[in-house]
Short mmCIF file of C-alpha atoms and ligand atoms in Angstrom, two decimals:
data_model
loop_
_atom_site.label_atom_id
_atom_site.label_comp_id
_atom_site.label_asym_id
_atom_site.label_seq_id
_atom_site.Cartn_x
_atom_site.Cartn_y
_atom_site.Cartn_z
CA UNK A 121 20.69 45.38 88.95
CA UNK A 122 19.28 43.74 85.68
CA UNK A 123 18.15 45.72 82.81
CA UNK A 124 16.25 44.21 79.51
CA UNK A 125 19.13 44.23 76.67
CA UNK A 126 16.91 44.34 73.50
CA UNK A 127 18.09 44.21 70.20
CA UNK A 128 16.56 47.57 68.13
CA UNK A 129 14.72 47.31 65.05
CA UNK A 130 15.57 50.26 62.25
CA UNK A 131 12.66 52.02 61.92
CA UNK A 132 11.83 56.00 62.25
CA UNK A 133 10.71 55.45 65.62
CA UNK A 134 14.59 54.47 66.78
CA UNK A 135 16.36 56.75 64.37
CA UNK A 136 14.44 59.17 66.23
CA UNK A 137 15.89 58.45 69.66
CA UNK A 138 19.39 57.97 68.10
CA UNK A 139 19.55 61.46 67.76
CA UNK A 140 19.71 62.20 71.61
CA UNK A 141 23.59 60.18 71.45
CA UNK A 142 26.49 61.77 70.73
CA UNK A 143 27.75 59.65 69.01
CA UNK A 144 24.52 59.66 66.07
CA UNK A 145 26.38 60.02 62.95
CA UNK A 146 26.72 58.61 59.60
CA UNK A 147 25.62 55.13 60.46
CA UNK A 148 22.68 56.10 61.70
CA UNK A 149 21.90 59.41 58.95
CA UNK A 150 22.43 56.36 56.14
CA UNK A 151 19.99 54.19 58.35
CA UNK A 152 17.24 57.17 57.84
CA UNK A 153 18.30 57.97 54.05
CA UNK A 154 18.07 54.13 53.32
CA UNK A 155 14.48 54.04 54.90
CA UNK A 156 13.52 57.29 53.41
CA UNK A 157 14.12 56.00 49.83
CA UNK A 158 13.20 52.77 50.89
CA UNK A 159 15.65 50.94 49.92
CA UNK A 160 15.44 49.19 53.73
CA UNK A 161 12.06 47.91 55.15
CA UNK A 162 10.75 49.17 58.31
CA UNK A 163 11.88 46.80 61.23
CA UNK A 164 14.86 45.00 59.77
CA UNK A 165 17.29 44.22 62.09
CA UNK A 166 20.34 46.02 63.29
CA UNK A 167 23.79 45.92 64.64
CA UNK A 168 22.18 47.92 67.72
CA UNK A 169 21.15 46.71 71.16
CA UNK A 170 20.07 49.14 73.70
CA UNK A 171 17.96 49.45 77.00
CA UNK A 172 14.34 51.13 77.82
CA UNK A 173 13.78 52.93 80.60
CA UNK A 174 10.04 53.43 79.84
CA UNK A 175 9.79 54.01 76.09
CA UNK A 176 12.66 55.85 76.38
CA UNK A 177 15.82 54.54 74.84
CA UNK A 178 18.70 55.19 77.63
CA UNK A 179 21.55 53.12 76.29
CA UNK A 180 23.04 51.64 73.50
CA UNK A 181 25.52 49.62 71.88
CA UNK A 182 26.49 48.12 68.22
CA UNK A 183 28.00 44.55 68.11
CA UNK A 184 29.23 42.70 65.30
CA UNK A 185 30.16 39.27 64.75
CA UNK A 186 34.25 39.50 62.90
CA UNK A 187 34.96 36.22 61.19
CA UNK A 188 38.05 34.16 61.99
CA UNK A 189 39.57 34.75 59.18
CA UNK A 190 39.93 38.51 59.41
CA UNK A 191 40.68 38.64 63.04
CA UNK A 192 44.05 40.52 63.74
CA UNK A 193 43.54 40.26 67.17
CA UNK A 194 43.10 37.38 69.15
CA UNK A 195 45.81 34.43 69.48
CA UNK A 196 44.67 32.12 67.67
CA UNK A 197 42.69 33.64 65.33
CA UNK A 198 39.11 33.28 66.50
CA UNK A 199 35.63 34.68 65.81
CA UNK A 200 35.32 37.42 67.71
CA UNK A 201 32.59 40.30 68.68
CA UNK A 202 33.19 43.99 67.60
CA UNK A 203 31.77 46.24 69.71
CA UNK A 204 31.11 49.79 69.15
CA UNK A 205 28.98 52.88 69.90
CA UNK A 206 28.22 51.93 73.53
CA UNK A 207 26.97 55.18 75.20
CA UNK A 208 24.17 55.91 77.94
CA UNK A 209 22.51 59.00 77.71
CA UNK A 210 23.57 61.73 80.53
CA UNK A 211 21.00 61.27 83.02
CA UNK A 212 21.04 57.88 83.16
CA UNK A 213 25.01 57.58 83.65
CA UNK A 214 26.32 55.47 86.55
CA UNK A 215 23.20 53.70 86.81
CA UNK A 216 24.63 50.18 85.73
CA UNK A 217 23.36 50.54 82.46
CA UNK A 218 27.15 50.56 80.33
CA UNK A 219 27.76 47.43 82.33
CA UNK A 220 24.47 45.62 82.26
CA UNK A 221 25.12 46.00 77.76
CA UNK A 222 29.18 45.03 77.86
CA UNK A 223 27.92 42.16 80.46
CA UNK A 224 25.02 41.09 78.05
CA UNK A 225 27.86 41.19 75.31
CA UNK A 226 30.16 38.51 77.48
CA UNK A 227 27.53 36.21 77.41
CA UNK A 228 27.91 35.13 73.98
CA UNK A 229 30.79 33.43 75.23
CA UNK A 230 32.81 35.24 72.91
CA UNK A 231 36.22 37.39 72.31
CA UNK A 232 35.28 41.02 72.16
CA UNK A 233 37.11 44.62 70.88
CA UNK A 234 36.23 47.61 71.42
CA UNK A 235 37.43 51.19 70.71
CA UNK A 236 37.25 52.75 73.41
CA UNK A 237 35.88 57.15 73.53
CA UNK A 238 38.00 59.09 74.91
CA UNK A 239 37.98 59.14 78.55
CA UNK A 240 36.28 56.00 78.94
CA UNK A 241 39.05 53.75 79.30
CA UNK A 242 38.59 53.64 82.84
CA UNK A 243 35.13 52.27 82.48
CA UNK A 244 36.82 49.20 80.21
CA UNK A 245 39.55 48.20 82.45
CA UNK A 246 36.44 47.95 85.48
CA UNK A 247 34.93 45.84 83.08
CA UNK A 248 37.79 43.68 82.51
CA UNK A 249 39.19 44.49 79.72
CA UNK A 250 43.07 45.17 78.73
CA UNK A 251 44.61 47.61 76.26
CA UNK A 252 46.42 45.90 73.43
CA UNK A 253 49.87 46.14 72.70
CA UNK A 254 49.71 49.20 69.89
CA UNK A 255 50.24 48.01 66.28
CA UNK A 256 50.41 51.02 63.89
CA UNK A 257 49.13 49.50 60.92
CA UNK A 258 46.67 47.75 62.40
CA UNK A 259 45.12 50.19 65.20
CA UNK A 260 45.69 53.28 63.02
CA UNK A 261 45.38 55.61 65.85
CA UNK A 262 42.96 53.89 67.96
CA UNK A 263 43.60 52.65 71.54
CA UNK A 264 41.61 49.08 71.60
CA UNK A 265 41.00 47.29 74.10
CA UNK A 266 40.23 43.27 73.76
CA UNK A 267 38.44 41.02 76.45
CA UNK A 268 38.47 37.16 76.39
CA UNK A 269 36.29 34.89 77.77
CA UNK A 270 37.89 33.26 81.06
CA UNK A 271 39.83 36.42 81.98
CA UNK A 272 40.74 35.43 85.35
CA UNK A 273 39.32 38.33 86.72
CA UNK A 274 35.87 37.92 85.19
CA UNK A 275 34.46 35.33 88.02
CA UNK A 276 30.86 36.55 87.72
CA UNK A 277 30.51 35.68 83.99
CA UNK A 278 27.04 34.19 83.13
CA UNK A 279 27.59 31.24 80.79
CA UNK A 280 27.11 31.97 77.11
CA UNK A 281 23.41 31.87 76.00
CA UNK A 282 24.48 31.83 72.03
N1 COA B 395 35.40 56.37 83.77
C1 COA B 395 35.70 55.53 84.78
N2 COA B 395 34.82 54.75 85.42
C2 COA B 395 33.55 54.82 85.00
C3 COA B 395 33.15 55.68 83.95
C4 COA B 395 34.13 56.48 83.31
N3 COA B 395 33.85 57.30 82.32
N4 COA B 395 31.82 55.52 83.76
C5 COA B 395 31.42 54.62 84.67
N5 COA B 395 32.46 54.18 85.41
C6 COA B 395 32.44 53.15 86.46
C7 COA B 395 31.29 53.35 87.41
O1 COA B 395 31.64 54.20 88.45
C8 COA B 395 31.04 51.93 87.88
O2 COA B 395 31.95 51.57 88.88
P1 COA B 395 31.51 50.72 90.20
O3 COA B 395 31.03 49.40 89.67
O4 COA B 395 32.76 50.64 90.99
O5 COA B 395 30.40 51.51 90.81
C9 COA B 395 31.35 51.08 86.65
O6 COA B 395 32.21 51.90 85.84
C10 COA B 395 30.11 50.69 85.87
O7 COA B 395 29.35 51.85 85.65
P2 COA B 395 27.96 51.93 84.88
O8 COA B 395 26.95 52.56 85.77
O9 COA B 395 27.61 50.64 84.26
O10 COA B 395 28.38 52.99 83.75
P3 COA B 395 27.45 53.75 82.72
O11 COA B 395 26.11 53.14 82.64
O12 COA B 395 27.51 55.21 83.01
O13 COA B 395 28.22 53.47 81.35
C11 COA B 395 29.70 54.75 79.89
C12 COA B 395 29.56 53.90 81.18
C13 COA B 395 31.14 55.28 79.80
C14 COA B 395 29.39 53.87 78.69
C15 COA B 395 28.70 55.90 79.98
O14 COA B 395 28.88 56.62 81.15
C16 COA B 395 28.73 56.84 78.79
O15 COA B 395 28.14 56.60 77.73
N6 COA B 395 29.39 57.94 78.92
C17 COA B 395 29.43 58.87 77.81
C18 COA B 395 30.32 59.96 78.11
C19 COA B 395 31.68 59.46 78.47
O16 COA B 395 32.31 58.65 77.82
N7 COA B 395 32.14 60.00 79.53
C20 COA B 395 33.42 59.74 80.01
C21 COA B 395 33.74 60.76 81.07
S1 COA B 395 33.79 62.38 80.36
#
């Protein structure tokens, strides 16, 4: 199945469908305070991507690009994508939606983390992605997991659009 991946614009309009994820939080509550006082425009860009159903926001994720230089996780040190927040709403679980955003983050051809929820880590390894040897000091009590690009069991990548 293919789904539109769209990447959101900050305005109240979004903020307001954040609120039906979990995981809304402080990110987004300093999105709103930031537009409240206005000290962000309407419509600037985000970290966030999601998918429509409708006008309905069903799923969504937050990438961001980490520089070579701070990587701490890839051998050799490489640019690599962060990604974060990815959650579908209840109803529209086990639809293809997760996959159709972690797939739309492959094709940028490059390295991704993520920190996995709880009890998701069975949805990552279907995706092809592997745990990483725990470093205290680095992980700090997160479990993440890493993909690369090439993984030999990622045949059905597309090729990198970016
Ligand atoms: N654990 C293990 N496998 C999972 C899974 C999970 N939590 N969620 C989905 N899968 C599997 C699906 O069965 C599917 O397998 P298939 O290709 O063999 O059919 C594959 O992963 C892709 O599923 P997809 O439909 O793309 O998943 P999704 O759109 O529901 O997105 C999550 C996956 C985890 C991002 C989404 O379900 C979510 O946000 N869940 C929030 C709550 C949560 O984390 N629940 C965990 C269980 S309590």
């Amino acid at each position: 199945m293919s789904y539109k991946v769209e990447k959101l614009v900050i305005n109240y309009k979004t903020l307001e469908e954040f609120k039906k994820f979990k995981e809304y939080g402080l990110q987004e509550l300093s999105m709103l305070e930031d537009l409240e006082a206005n000290i962000i425009e309407n419509d600037i860009k985000s970290p966030f991507y999601g998918i429509y159903f409708g006008d309905k926001l069903v799923a969504r994720m937050s990438l961001y690009r980490v520089e070579k230089k701070f990587d701490r996780y890839f051998q050799p040190p490489q640019d690599y994508l962060e990604l974060w927040k990815l959650e579908v709403i209840p109803e529209y679980q086990n639809k293809g939606y997760g996959s159709a955003l972690v797939n739309y983050a492959k094709t940028y051809g490059l390295p991704i983390k993520t920190n996995p929820r709880v009890k998701s880590q069975d949805f990552w390894i279907k995706m092809g992605f592997t745990p990483v040897q725990y470093d205290m000091e680095r992980d700090l009590g997160t479990n993440p997991l890493v993909w690369t690009p090439g993984s030999p069991e990622e045949q059905t990548i597309e090729e990198p659009s970016a």
